[in-house]
Every structure is written in C-alpha cells, then in structure tokens.
XYZ file of C-alpha atoms in Angstrom:
409
model
C -20.248 -20.868 4.946
C -19.674 -21.727 8.456
C -19.057 -19.377 11.317
C -15.657 -17.650 11.490
C -13.672 -15.185 13.369
C -14.017 -11.790 11.484
C -10.717 -9.828 11.697
C -11.193 -6.155 10.992
C -8.261 -3.771 10.438
C -5.936 -1.941 8.279
C -3.853 -4.401 6.151
C -1.483 -1.723 4.637
C -0.223 -0.552 7.951
C -1.081 -3.536 10.373
C -0.693 -6.342 7.834
C 2.039 -8.096 9.638
C -0.004 -8.230 12.943
C -3.273 -9.277 11.445
C -1.344 -12.220 9.532
C 0.366 -13.144 12.922
C -3.174 -13.462 14.632
C -4.858 -15.039 11.638
C -2.125 -17.758 11.637
C -2.424 -18.239 15.577
C -6.313 -18.660 14.969
C -5.789 -21.096 12.187
C -3.422 -22.935 14.425
C -6.243 -23.514 16.813
C -8.440 -25.029 14.200
C -10.581 -21.608 13.919
C -11.186 -20.420 10.426
C -10.978 -16.556 9.846
C -12.535 -14.040 7.391
C -10.876 -10.873 6.891
C -12.030 -7.186 6.341
C -9.507 -4.658 5.296
C -9.923 -1.129 6.398
C -6.579 0.334 5.200
C -6.664 3.446 3.135
C -2.941 4.383 2.574
C -1.820 1.636 0.542
C -2.065 -2.050 -0.746
C -2.681 -4.805 1.646
C -0.007 -7.139 2.899
C -2.090 -10.147 1.991
C -5.414 -10.666 0.202
C -8.594 -10.006 2.442
C -11.987 -11.517 1.920
C -13.661 -7.941 1.811
C -11.254 -5.370 0.138
C -10.875 -1.749 1.604
C -12.762 -0.591 -1.404
C -15.609 -2.547 -0.643
C -15.688 -1.162 2.912
C -15.175 2.436 1.586
C -18.078 1.999 -0.815
C -20.425 0.661 1.953
C -19.427 3.798 3.881
C -20.507 6.018 1.090
C -17.338 6.660 -0.891
C -14.624 4.747 -2.647
C -10.921 4.044 -1.766
C -9.829 6.183 -4.785
C -11.698 9.301 -3.636
C -10.380 8.780 0.003
C -6.844 8.704 -1.251
C -7.214 11.535 -3.682
C -9.000 13.657 -0.768
C -6.087 12.882 1.638
C -8.197 13.610 4.591
C -7.616 11.515 7.530
C -10.705 12.379 9.516
C -12.959 11.864 6.479
C -11.285 8.638 5.570
C -11.834 7.253 9.449
C -15.518 8.360 9.200
C -16.185 6.611 5.946
C -14.127 3.478 6.888
C -16.045 3.328 10.324
C -19.383 3.477 8.798
C -18.401 1.038 6.184
C -16.837 -1.610 8.441
C -19.878 -1.606 10.713
C -22.349 -2.038 7.384
C -20.237 -4.838 6.122
C -20.015 -6.735 9.606
C -23.754 -6.530 9.939
C -24.223 -8.166 6.602
C -21.755 -10.857 7.280
C -23.672 -11.454 10.730
C -26.972 -11.584 8.832
C -25.259 -14.160 6.474
C -24.499 -16.221 9.495
C -20.588 -15.740 8.886
C -19.627 -14.345 12.222
C -18.699 -16.528 14.925
C -16.567 -13.969 16.686
C -14.852 -10.707 15.997
C -11.292 -9.200 16.220
C -9.752 -5.791 15.852
C -6.929 -4.143 16.687
C -5.014 -0.600 16.069
C -3.971 2.772 17.460
C -6.893 5.355 17.966
C -8.107 5.350 14.237
C -7.970 1.536 14.043
C -9.633 1.099 17.387
C -12.602 3.712 16.122
C -13.290 1.680 13.160
C -13.127 -1.684 14.628
C -14.904 -0.922 17.765
C -18.006 0.448 15.754
C -17.854 -2.718 13.664
C -17.850 -4.624 16.876
C -20.687 -2.422 18.463
C -22.922 -3.354 15.685
C -22.767 -7.115 16.503
C -25.172 -8.772 19.065
C -24.286 -9.337 22.703
C -23.016 -12.666 23.333
C -20.935 -12.839 20.114
C -17.341 -12.951 21.442
C -15.670 -9.531 20.447
C -11.954 -8.706 21.127
C -10.233 -5.446 20.392
C -6.379 -4.988 20.993
C -5.581 -1.292 21.401
C -3.039 1.200 22.255
C -5.749 3.260 23.958
C -7.151 0.383 26.065
C -5.947 1.706 29.377
C -7.740 5.043 29.220
C -11.334 5.928 28.657
C -12.849 3.047 26.897
C -16.612 4.081 27.060
C -16.529 5.435 23.324
C -15.285 1.984 22.171
C -17.190 -0.300 24.360
C -20.417 1.486 24.305
C -23.084 -0.945 25.767
C -21.813 -4.042 24.093
C -19.597 -6.821 25.705
C -16.560 -6.085 23.840
C -13.254 -6.952 25.391
C -10.507 -4.645 25.359
C -6.626 -5.525 25.661
C -4.051 -2.865 26.055
C -1.311 -3.501 23.499
C 1.215 -2.045 26.034
C 3.395 -0.932 23.044
C 2.348 0.491 19.723
C 1.060 -1.898 17.147
C 4.094 -1.819 14.906
C 5.642 -5.289 13.856
C 6.245 -8.840 15.836
C 8.583 -8.653 18.703
C 9.346 -10.250 21.824
C 6.250 -8.594 23.610
C 3.778 -8.184 20.903
C 4.182 -11.664 20.168
C 3.072 -12.664 23.480
C 0.138 -10.136 23.692
C -1.222 -11.127 20.291
C -1.133 -14.725 20.981
C -2.863 -14.254 24.054
C -5.581 -12.564 22.393
C -5.865 -14.969 19.665
C -6.062 -17.677 22.199
C -8.455 -15.876 24.226
C -10.889 -15.421 21.180
C -10.375 -19.043 20.241
C -11.508 -20.359 23.508
C -14.444 -18.157 23.641
C -15.653 -19.309 20.211
C -15.122 -23.074 20.851
C -17.189 -23.097 24.322
C -19.897 -20.780 22.817
C -22.163 -23.535 21.741
C -21.898 -25.339 25.203
C -23.020 -22.036 26.906
C -25.760 -21.527 24.593
C -27.133 -24.869 25.340
C -27.164 -24.290 29.088
C -29.143 -20.714 28.341
C -31.691 -22.207 26.357
C -35.532 -22.136 27.037
C -35.345 -19.620 30.232
C -37.210 -16.427 30.061
C -34.910 -13.713 30.758
C -35.771 -10.598 32.814
C -34.075 -7.361 33.684
C -33.900 -5.548 36.876
C -32.322 -2.148 37.810
C -30.235 -1.705 41.101
C -28.192 0.794 42.805
C -26.285 0.514 46.046
C -29.158 2.332 47.748
C -31.662 0.009 46.390
C -29.716 -3.189 46.747
C -31.979 -4.826 49.474
C -34.995 -4.468 47.536
C -33.404 -5.572 44.092
C -31.669 -8.723 45.606
C -35.182 -9.901 47.197
C -36.973 -9.354 43.748
C -34.135 -11.186 41.830
C -34.473 -14.147 44.497
C -37.997 -14.334 44.120
C -38.073 -14.243 40.183
C -35.222 -16.788 40.192
C -37.069 -19.086 42.441
C -39.911 -19.218 39.926
C -37.171 -20.254 37.400
C -36.671 -16.883 35.462
C -33.059 -15.949 34.259
C -32.589 -12.539 35.852
C -30.020 -9.882 34.578
C -29.238 -7.048 37.117
C -28.014 -3.682 35.827
C -26.333 -1.126 37.936
C -27.993 2.075 37.187
C -24.935 3.933 36.363
C -26.005 5.544 32.903
C -24.233 2.612 31.017
C -26.233 0.094 32.825
C -29.691 1.699 31.980
C -28.475 2.064 28.352
C -27.286 -1.548 28.399
C -30.638 -2.733 29.636
C -32.564 -0.678 27.046
C -30.295 -2.042 24.168
C -31.313 -5.663 25.341
C -34.900 -5.002 25.390
C -34.604 -3.766 22.002
C -32.664 -6.565 20.846
C -35.261 -8.960 22.052
C -32.921 -10.268 24.794
C -35.357 -9.406 27.623
C -39.060 -10.460 27.974
C -39.874 -8.393 31.282
C -38.392 -5.685 33.570
C -38.606 -4.849 37.307
C -37.212 -1.323 36.777
C -36.765 -0.512 40.295
C -34.130 1.950 40.178
C -34.948 4.824 37.593
C -32.249 7.294 39.302
C -30.735 7.830 35.835
C -33.562 9.989 34.994
C -32.542 12.496 37.505
C -28.879 12.599 36.326
C -30.491 13.325 32.819
C -32.553 16.147 34.239
C -30.028 17.799 36.433
C -26.677 17.040 34.684
C -25.194 14.282 36.864
C -22.667 11.604 35.682
C -24.840 8.718 35.603
C -26.915 9.785 32.625
C -28.512 7.091 30.427
C -29.671 9.338 27.622
C -33.013 10.771 26.648
C -34.445 7.307 25.963
C -34.285 5.893 29.143
C -37.403 4.029 30.433
C -38.888 3.817 26.876
C -37.697 0.401 25.418
C -39.983 -1.744 27.364
C -43.054 0.284 26.348
C -42.018 0.184 22.576
C -41.288 -3.605 22.890
C -44.668 -4.271 24.663
C -42.943 -6.396 27.254
C -44.390 -6.473 30.874
C -42.805 -3.970 33.295
C -43.145 -3.005 37.067
C -41.459 0.261 37.516
C -40.649 2.333 40.618
C -38.710 5.292 41.627
C -35.742 3.984 43.409
C -32.980 6.652 43.876
C -34.805 9.400 42.388
C -33.887 11.325 45.569
C -30.243 11.887 44.476
C -28.035 13.195 41.240
C -24.551 11.558 41.011
C -21.388 13.379 40.935
C -17.506 12.441 40.981
C -15.266 13.877 43.659
C -16.586 16.840 45.552
C -14.235 19.132 43.426
C -16.012 17.982 40.390
C -19.598 19.111 41.450
C -20.540 22.348 39.238
C -20.249 25.330 41.373
C -24.034 26.254 40.513
C -24.926 23.569 43.294
C -22.944 24.741 46.037
C -25.829 25.582 48.233
C -27.473 22.116 47.634
C -27.616 19.054 50.269
C -24.772 16.523 49.558
C -23.875 13.038 50.905
C -20.412 11.656 50.147
C -21.157 8.150 49.345
C -17.515 7.322 48.900
C -14.275 9.350 47.922
C -15.064 9.249 44.450
C -19.040 9.522 44.366
C -20.978 12.649 45.681
C -24.664 12.345 45.784
C -26.878 15.412 45.731
C -30.486 15.699 46.856
C -33.148 16.282 44.307
C -35.414 19.233 45.104
C -39.181 19.673 45.184
C -39.254 21.246 41.793
C -36.697 18.616 40.393
C -39.360 16.003 41.691
C -42.103 17.518 40.075
C -40.492 17.519 36.723
C -39.060 13.903 37.332
C -42.611 12.706 38.135
C -44.071 14.297 34.739
C -41.174 12.721 32.776
C -41.665 9.290 34.471
C -45.478 9.311 33.843
C -44.942 10.558 30.260
C -42.538 8.097 29.168
C -44.913 5.185 30.390
C -47.875 6.837 28.865
C -46.287 6.825 25.453
C -45.564 2.889 25.639
C -47.705 -0.108 24.922
C -46.480 -2.359 27.546
C -48.411 -3.881 30.232
C -47.237 -1.772 33.310
C -47.755 -1.269 37.010
C -46.273 1.548 38.891
C -45.138 0.653 42.455
C -44.459 3.751 44.651
C -42.831 3.357 48.381
C -44.221 6.509 50.179
C -41.840 6.099 53.113
C -38.609 6.427 51.033
C -37.276 5.925 47.610
C -33.536 4.656 48.823
C -31.483 3.904 52.199
C -30.746 7.753 52.163
C -34.325 8.944 51.904
C -35.907 7.408 55.161
C -36.615 8.925 58.433
C -33.609 10.106 60.228
C -31.403 9.646 57.051
C -29.428 12.231 55.307
C -31.831 12.569 52.222
C -35.209 11.954 54.103
C -37.444 14.421 52.233
C -41.246 14.055 52.826
C -41.808 17.324 50.804
C -39.671 15.946 47.927
C -41.511 12.435 47.741
C -44.904 13.960 48.079
C -44.022 16.210 44.957
C -42.866 13.355 43.133
C -45.824 11.157 43.788
C -48.381 13.977 43.155
C -46.746 14.621 39.719
C -46.695 11.170 38.644
C -50.274 10.547 39.789
C -51.413 13.809 37.789
C -49.674 12.806 34.564
C -50.084 9.073 34.711
C -52.545 7.461 32.198
C -55.756 6.447 33.964
C -55.235 2.864 32.975
C -51.905 2.245 34.250
C -52.161 0.884 37.938
C -50.097 2.766 40.525
C -49.713 0.888 43.738
C -49.099 2.908 47.007
C -46.979 1.372 49.626
C -46.587 3.029 53.069
C -43.025 1.227 53.358
C -39.870 2.584 52.156
C -38.568 0.908 48.871
C -36.112 -1.424 50.653
C -38.801 -2.898 53.006
C -39.298 -6.572 52.173
C -43.164 -5.840 51.571
C -42.450 -3.529 48.386
C -39.895 -6.015 46.888
C -42.674 -8.761 47.234
C -45.228 -6.300 45.812
C -42.858 -5.814 42.692
C -42.061 -9.241 42.268
C -45.735 -10.604 42.573
C -46.853 -7.922 40.249
C -44.317 -8.586 37.503
C -45.248 -12.425 37.946
C -48.983 -11.868 37.297
C -48.142 -9.550 34.465
C -45.771 -12.231 32.821
C -48.354 -14.819 33.384
C -51.310 -12.708 31.849
C -48.998 -11.814 28.798
C -48.304 -15.646 28.385
C -51.779 -16.585 28.073
C -52.554 -13.399 25.973
C-alpha cells in the first residue's frame, strides 16, 4: 500500500467537512486513508479505520464509551487510540502526510496523533483554537495549525475556502517531499543551541561547521527549542551537538518561562553522540513582562531585554546547584563529551561593565562543575567570554575532533 494522507477526525459530527477535504485531495491526485474518532453516532461515510477500532486501541470500546456518556473519558480514550493507530500506520509505510480538524476535543485527539509522527512528515491541523495558545497541540513537532475562523459546522462560503486552502497546502507539501528528501540525503546533521546573548558564538560555530560540509540545525533555547533538539536526538535525526546555550537548566531550577523540562541535557548522552557543552546564558532566568515576575524575586537583579522579556541574574547559590546539575547530567551519559568553560563571561550581559557581570557567580558555577564532573570528561578553560571568537573556534574544533574520532571508531 502506497503512502497516503491520513485524515483523523470525528465522522459523526464533522463527516461533511472531512468528505470535502477528502474530495479536494483526491482531485489533486492524492490518495487518502481515513481514521474515524467519532463517539456519538455513525459515520457519514465509511472510514478505513472505524471508531470502535480506535477506541479499542485506546483501551475501551465504542459501546462502553457511549454507555458511559462521559465526554472527558471518551476524548482521553480516543486520543490514546488515535495516536496508537497512526503509529502503526506509519510503521506500515502508509502515512505520507496527516490531517486533522475540529474544536477543542477534535483538536486534542488529532494533535496527539500528529505529534506521534516523525518530524518531516507533513502535518496540518485546522482548528477553532489555532489563534490561541497552540503549545499543547504542537508540542515540539512540525505541526501546521490553521485557524478555522468560524466553527467547523458545515460547508459554506468561508469554510469552503479555508478547507480548500488546507487540502491544497497539504497536497503541495506531499507532492514536493521526495524532492526535498533527495536534497537532504548524505549530510551529517548537527545541533546547536543559541540565545540572543550567545548569538555571536553560535553563529561562528555554525559557519565553521557548515564550511566542513555539515548540516547544522540551530535551536533557540526557549524551552521548546531545547525540547525539540532533545526529541530529534532521540529520534536519531542529529549525530552531534554543540550545546552552547544551556540556559534552560536555570529556568527549570528557578522557575522561569523557558523551562525545557527535567530531561534537558540528557539525550546526547543516552544516544552516545559526540557533544561539546558550554554554559551559555546560565547567568539568567527568563520571565515575561515585569509584572509577571513572582513577588518572591522582587529584590533580585533584573535586566529588561525587551518589553515582553525580563531577565533575572542567577545567584551564587543557584550557580553552585546549576554546576552540580550540569555535571551530573553529563556524568550519567555515555557520549564522547567535552566541556568548554568561558571564564570571562557566559553571555553578552555577563561581561566586564555589563549588567550581569558576576565574577563570584561564574566562579561558583565553574568550581561546582569541576567538583562534580567525571574525571574522564575533559573541561577546557577559556580565559575569554563565550562570544569571543577563540571560544567559538575551540567549540567547533573540539566537536570536529570528536566527530572524526567517533567516525573512525
């Protein structure tokens, strides 16, 4: 069976709309495969995977869900089941692209299924909630969300245009995917983490690695950026890392808004891929507008990065703990690893005469890493700040050597 666009949604309440999208895709020469997630009634047309099959994959049955008459339970079961079905379809080589649409419930069910697919597979979700907070639905996957503007309730002058655009967009992505995959073939992919205050370093490292023929992905260390990189490492998409900007560890420790979760800085060690790690932007914790900063921090040192981003300087004690966390995570991994520590500053703000210049904080971070880091993991001391070209050169050269050694090994 060849690859198709998998349509995921409730054919009892949204059957007319899914039929419309299905017809538009087929008019473009694109085959479809339909997964029904409707619980309330019979589907408008026959799907390839029935709602009962989805419910059973989620640990229940359609009869039990209807008898229970509990919307929350039904959504949870169908969400789990749809993801399981889509994973199985992807393993069978059926999924060329995926599409979902709905309100809050339909979006939740379809989003989890789309999140289960690998990055690079075209994914599109038409939703009534796409103009709000989309993080729960997108996660760290390349899901395109299109706002439906009106409720998804029938085919009318506006919904016809929006759903046609969605179908044609998906068809275009699918039709051109093979061409893009051919262009990407044979390149080793590396990951780099960057923040505004580590941009000079990350940019130079990227350019040096690209000169050597590597494909370089740069991740903005805003919580989701770090999570996305870790997910791609786990998926085998990235073969080496210059983890320059580990600032998300500070947000996780202190409670900032750019928290990448408890597993940050662990994927490369588990995957055993070469990594060069530094302490970029560990001088700061990130918050939103000034009024969003918790009252408990009112006496701390702040810097207004822009109207919506307030930065708070990390303390000596926080740096001591960050050093321990940083070292422990590296110690528990199995990757070829080198640590590069810029002793004159860890960001554009943590330098002589700059707002976050903190010799005591840097020394606390350095001493803690040194104390806890495994003896067999090299730690390179640099007298310059992190954005000095010499530091970038050291990071790039170190990673290139690890990659070469790993290749020979």
